[in-house]
Short mmCIF file of C-alpha atoms in Angstrom, two decimals:
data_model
loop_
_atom_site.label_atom_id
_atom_site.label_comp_id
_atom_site.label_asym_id
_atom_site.label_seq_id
_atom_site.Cartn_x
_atom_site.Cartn_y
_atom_site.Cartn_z
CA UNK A 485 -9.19 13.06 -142.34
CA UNK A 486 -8.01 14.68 -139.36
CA UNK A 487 -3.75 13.22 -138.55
CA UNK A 488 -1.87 13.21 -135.85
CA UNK A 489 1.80 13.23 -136.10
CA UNK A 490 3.39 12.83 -132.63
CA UNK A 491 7.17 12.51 -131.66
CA UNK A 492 10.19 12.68 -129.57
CA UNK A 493 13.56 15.19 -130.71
CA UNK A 494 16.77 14.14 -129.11
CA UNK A 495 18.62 17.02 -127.95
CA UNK A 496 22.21 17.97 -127.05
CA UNK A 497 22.90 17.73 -123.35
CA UNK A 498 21.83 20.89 -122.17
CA UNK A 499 20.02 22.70 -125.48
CA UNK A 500 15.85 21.36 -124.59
CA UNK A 501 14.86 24.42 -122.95
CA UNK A 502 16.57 26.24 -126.20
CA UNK A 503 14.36 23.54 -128.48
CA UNK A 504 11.57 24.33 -126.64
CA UNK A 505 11.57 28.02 -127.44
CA UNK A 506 11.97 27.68 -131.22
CA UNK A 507 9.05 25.13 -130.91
CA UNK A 508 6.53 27.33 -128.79
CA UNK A 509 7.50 30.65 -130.58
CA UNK A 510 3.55 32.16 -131.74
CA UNK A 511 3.03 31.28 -135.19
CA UNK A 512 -0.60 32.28 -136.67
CA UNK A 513 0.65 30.50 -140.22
CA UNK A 514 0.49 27.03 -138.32
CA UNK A 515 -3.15 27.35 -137.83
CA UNK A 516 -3.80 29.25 -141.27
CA UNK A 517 -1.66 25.85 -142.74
CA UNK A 518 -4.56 23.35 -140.90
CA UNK A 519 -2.83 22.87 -137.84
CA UNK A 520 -5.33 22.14 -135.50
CA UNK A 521 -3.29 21.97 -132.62
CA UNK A 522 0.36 21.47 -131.85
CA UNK A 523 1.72 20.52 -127.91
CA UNK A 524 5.42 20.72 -127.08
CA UNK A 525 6.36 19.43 -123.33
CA UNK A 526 9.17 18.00 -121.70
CA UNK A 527 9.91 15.32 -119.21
CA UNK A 528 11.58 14.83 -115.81
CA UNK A 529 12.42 11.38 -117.25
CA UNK A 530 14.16 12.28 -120.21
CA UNK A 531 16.09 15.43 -119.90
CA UNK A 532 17.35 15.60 -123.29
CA UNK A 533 14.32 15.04 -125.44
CA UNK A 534 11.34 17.91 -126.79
CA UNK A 535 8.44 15.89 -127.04
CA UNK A 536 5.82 16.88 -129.94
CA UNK A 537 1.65 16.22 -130.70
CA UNK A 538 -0.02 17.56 -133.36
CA UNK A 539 -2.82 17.56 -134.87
CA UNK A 540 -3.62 18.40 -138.70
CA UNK A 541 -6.75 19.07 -140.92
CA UNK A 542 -5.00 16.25 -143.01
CA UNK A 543 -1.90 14.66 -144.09
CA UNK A 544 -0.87 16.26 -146.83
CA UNK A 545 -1.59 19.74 -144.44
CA UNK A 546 1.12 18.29 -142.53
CA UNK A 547 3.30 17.38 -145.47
CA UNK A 548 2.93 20.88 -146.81
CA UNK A 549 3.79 22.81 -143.73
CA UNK A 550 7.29 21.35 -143.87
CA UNK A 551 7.65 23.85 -146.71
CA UNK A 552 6.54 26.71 -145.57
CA UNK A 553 8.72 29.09 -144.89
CA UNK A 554 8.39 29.81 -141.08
CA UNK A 555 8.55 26.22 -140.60
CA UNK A 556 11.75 26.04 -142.30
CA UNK A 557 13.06 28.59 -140.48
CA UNK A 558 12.13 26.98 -137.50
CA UNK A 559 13.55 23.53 -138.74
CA UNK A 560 16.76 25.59 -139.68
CA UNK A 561 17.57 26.88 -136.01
CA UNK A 562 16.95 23.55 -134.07
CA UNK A 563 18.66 21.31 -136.07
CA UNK A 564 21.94 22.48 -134.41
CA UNK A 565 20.41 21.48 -131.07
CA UNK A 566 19.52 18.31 -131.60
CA UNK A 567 21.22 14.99 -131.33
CA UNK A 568 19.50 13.18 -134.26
CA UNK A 569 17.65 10.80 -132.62
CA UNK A 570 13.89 11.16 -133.71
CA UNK A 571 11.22 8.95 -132.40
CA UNK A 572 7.47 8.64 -132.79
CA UNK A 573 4.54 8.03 -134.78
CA UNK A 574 1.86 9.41 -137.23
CA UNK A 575 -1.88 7.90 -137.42
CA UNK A 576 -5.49 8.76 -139.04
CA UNK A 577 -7.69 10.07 -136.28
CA UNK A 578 -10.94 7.98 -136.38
CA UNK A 579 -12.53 8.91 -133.66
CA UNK A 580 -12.64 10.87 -129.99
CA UNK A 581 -15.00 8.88 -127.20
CA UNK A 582 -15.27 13.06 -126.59
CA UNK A 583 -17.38 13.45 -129.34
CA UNK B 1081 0.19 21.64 -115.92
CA UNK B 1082 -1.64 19.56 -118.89
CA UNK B 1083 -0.19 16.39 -119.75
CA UNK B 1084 0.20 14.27 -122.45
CA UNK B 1085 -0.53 10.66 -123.01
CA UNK B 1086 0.35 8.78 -126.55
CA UNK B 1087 0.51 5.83 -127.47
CA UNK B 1088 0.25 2.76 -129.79
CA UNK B 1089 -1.90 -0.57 -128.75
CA UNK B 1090 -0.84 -3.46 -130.31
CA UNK B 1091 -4.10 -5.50 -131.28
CA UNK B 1092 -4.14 -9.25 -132.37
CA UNK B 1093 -4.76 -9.59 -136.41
CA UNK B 1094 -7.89 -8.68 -137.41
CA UNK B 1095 -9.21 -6.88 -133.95
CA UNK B 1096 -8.39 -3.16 -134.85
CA UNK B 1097 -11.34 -2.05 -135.62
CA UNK B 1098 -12.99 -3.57 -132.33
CA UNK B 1099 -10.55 -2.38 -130.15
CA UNK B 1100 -10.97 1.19 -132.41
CA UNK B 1101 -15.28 0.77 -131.11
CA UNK B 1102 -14.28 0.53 -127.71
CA UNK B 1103 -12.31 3.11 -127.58
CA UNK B 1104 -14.41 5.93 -129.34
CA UNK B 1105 -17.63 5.13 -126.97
CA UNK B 1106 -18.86 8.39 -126.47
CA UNK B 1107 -18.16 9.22 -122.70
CA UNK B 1108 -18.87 12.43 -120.98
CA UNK B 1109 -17.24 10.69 -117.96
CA UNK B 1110 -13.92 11.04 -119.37
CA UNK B 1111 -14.27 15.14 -120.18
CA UNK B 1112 -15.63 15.50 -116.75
CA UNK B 1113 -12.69 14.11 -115.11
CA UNK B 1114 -9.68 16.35 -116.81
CA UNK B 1115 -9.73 14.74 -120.29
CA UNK B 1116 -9.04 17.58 -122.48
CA UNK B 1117 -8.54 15.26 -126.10
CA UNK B 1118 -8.34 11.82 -126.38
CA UNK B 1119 -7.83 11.31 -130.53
CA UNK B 1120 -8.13 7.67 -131.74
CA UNK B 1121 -6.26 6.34 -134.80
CA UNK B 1122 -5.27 3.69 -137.51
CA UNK B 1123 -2.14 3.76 -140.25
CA UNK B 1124 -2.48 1.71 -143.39
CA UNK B 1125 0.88 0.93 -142.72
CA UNK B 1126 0.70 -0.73 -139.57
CA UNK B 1127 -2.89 -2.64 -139.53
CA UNK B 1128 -2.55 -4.29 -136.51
CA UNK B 1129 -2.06 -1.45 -134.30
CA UNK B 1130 -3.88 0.99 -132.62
CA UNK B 1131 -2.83 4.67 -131.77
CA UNK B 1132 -4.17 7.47 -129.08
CA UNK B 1133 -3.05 10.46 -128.28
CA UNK B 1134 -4.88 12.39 -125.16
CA UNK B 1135 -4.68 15.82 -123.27
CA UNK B 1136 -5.22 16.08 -119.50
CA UNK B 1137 -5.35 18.51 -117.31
CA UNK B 1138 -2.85 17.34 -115.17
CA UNK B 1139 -1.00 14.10 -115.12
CA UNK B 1140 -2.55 12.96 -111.51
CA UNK B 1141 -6.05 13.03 -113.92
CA UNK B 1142 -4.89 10.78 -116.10
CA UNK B 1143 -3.63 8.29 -113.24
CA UNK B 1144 -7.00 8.66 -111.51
CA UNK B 1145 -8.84 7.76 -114.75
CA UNK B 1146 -7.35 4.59 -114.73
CA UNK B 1147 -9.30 3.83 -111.71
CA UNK B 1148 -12.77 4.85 -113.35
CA UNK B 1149 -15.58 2.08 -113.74
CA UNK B 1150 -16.04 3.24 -117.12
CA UNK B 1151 -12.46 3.29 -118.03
CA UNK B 1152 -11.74 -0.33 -116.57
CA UNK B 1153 -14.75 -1.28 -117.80
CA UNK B 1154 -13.12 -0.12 -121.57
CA UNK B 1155 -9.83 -1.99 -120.64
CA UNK B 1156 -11.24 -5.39 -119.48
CA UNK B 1157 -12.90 -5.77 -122.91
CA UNK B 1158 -10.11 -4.66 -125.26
CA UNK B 1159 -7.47 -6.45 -123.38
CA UNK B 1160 -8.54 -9.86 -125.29
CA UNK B 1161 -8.53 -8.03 -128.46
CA UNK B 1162 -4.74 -6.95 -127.69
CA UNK B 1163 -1.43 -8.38 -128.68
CA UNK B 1164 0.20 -7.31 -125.11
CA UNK B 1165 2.46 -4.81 -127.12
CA UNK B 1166 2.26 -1.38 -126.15
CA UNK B 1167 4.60 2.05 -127.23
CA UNK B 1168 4.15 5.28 -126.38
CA UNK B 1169 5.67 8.19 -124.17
CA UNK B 1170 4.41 11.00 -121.74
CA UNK B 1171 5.27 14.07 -121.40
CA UNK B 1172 4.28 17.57 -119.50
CA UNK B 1173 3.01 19.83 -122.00
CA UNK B 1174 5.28 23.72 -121.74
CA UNK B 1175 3.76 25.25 -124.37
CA UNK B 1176 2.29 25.74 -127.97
CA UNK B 1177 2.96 28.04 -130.78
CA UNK B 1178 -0.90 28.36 -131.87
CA UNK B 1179 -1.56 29.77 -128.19
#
């Protein structure tokens, strides 16, 4: 069942644009992993939070991905730029008025 | 510049899945006016809730939407069906590593 993981990184004054780069960077082992698609944005609003949706072929594709090794990397170089404030949600997909 | 909308409906108990019918209607009004992914979900661990995440093309789409017979057509009959609790963010999409 497709899931959808969707959240909000707190960042250190200053670091979102850095956050954002690490996030964005082309990965092809993402999709190879099940990630079906995975949107990073900002917001006037909130100047010091990376914002996050994804979408995954399931929820243990998610679960796994944490461990790859890219990912971890990834993981690895934000943490220093963030604030520790995480916020968000995960959900089963049931449906799209789309399809 | 896409934008993202996400978000969590609170329902009243026992109304999920109604509010979850509503929502999926198929709709090729929604595509044609800048809807790029609007993903409908549940969590076991929060039965009384209901989650979306969508894709526009640009935020000004989504506000216009709003204002779509269809659309309020979809809001006036959930909103019985709703607990008047509602979470959720929004956010200007900057990038993805899968593109």
């Amino acid at each position: 069942m497709t899931f959808a993981n969707v959240g909000t990184l707190g960042v250190q004054p200053g670091r979102r644009d850095e956050v954002v780069e690490i996030l964005t960077r082309p990965s092809s082992v993402l999709a190879e992993n099940g990630c079906l698609s995975y949107e990073v944005g900002v917001s006037d609003e909130y100047p010091d939070t990376v914002f996050v949706s994804e979408l995954w072929v399931s929820a243990d594709a998610h679960a796994a991905s944490l461990q790859l090794e890219s990912v971890k990397e990834s993981i690895a170089a934000a943490m220093p730029l963030l604030s520790g404030e995480f916020g968000g949600f995960r959900f089963d997909v049931v449906g799209s008025p789309l399809r």
